[in-house]
mmCIF file with all atom_site columns, C-alpha atoms and ligand atoms in Angstrom:
data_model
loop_
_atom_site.group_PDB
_atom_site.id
_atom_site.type_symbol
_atom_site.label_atom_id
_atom_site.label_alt_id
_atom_site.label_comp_id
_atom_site.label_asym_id
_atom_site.label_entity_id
_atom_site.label_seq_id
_atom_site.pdbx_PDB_ins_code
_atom_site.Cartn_x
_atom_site.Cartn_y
_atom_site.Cartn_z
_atom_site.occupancy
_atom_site.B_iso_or_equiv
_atom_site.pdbx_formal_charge
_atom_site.auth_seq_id
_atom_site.auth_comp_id
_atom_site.auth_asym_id
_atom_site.auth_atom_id
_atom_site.pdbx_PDB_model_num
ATOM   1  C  CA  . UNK A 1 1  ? 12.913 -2.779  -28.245 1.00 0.00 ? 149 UNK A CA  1
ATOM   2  C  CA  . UNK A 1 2  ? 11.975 -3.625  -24.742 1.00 0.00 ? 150 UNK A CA  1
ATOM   3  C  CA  . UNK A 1 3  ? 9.160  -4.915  -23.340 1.00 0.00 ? 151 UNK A CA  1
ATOM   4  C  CA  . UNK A 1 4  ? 6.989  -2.748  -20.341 1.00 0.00 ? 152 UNK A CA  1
ATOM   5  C  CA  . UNK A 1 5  ? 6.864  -5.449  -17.951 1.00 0.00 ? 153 UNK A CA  1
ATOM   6  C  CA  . UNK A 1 6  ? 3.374  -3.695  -16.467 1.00 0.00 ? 154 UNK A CA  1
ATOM   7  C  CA  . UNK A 1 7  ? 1.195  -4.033  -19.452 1.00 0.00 ? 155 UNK A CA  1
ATOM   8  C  CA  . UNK A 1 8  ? 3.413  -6.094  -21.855 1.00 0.00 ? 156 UNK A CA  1
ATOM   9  C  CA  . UNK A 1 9  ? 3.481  -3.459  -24.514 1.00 0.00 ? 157 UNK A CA  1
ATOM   10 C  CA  . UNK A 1 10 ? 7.174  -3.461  -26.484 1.00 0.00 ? 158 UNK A CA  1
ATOM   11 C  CA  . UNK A 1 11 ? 8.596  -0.045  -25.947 1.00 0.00 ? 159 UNK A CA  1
ATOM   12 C  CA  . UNK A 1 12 ? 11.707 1.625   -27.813 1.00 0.00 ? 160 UNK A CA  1
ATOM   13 C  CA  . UNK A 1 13 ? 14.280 3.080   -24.644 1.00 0.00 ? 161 UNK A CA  1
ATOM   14 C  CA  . UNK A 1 14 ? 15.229 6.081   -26.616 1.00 0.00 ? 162 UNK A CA  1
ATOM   15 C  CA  . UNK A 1 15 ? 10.863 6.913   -27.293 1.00 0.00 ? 163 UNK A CA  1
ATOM   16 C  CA  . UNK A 1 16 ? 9.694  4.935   -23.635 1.00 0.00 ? 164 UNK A CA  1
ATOM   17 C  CA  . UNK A 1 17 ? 8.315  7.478   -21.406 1.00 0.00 ? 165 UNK A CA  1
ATOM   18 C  CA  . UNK A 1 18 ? 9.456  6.764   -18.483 1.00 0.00 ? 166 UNK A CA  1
ATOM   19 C  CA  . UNK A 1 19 ? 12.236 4.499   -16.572 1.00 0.00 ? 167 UNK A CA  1
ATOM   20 C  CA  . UNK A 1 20 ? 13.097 2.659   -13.753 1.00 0.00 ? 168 UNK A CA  1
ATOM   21 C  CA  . UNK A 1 21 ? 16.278 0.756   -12.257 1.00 0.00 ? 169 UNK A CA  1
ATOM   22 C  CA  . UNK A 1 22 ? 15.677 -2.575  -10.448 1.00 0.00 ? 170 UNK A CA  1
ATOM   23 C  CA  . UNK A 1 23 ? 17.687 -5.549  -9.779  1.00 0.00 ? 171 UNK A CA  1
ATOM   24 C  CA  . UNK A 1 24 ? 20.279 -4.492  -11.892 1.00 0.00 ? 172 UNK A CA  1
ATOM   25 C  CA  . UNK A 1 25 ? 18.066 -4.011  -14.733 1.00 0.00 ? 173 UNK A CA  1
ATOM   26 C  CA  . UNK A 1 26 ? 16.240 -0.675  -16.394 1.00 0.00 ? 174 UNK A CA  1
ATOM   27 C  CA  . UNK A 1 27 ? 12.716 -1.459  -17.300 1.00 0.00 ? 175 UNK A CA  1
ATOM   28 C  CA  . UNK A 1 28 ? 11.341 0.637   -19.785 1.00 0.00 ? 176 UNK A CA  1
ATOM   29 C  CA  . UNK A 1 29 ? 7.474  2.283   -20.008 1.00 0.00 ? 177 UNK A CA  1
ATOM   30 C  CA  . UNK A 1 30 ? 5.381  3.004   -22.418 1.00 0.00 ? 178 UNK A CA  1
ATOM   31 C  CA  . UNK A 1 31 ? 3.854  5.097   -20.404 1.00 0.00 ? 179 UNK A CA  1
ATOM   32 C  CA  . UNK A 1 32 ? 4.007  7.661   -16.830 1.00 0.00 ? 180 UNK A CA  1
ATOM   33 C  CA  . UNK A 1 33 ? 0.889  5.394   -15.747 1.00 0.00 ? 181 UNK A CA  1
ATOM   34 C  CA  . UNK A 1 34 ? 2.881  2.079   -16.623 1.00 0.00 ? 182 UNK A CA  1
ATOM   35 C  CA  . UNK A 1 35 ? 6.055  3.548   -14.271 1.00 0.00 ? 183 UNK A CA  1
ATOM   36 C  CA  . UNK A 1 36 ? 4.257  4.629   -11.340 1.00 0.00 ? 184 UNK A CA  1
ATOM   37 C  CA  . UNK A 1 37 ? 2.049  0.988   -10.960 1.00 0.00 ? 185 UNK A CA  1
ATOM   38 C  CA  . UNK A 1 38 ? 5.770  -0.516  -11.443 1.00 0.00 ? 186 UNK A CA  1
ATOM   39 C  CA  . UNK A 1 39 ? 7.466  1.847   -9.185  1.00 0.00 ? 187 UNK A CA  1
ATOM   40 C  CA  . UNK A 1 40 ? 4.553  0.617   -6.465  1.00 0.00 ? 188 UNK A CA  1
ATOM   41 C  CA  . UNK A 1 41 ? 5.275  -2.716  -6.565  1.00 0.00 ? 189 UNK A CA  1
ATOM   42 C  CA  . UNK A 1 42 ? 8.331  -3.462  -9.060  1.00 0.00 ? 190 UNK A CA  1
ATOM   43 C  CA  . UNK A 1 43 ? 8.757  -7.182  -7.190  1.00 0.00 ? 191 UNK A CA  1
ATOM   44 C  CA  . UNK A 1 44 ? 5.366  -7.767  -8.714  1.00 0.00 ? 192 UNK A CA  1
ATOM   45 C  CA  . UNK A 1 45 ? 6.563  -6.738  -12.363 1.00 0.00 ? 193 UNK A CA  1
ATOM   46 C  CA  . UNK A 1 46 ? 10.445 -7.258  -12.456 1.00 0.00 ? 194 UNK A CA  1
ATOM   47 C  CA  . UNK A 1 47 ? 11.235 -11.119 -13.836 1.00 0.00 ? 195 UNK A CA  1
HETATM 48 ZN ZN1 . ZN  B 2 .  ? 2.659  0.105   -20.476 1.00 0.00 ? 886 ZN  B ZN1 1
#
């Protein structure tokens, strides 16, 4: 499990529904919503 740094929800890779490289990391969604608000601002998200 990892945890969808926009709304804190844990999220299983292989079920999230959506992903997105940053800083060397993949950040996992739980959902398309979650992605896009990350993939606006990831700096804002990404720890
Ligand atoms: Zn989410």
């Amino acid at each position: 499990m990892d945890k969808d740094p926009v709304c804190g929800m844990m999220v299983d890779p292989k079920r999230a529904a959506g992903s997105s490289p940053y800083g060397g990391k993949t950040y996992y969604f739980c959902s398309a919503g979650c992605k896009s608000t990350f993939d606006r601002n990831p700096a804002k998200f990404a720890k």
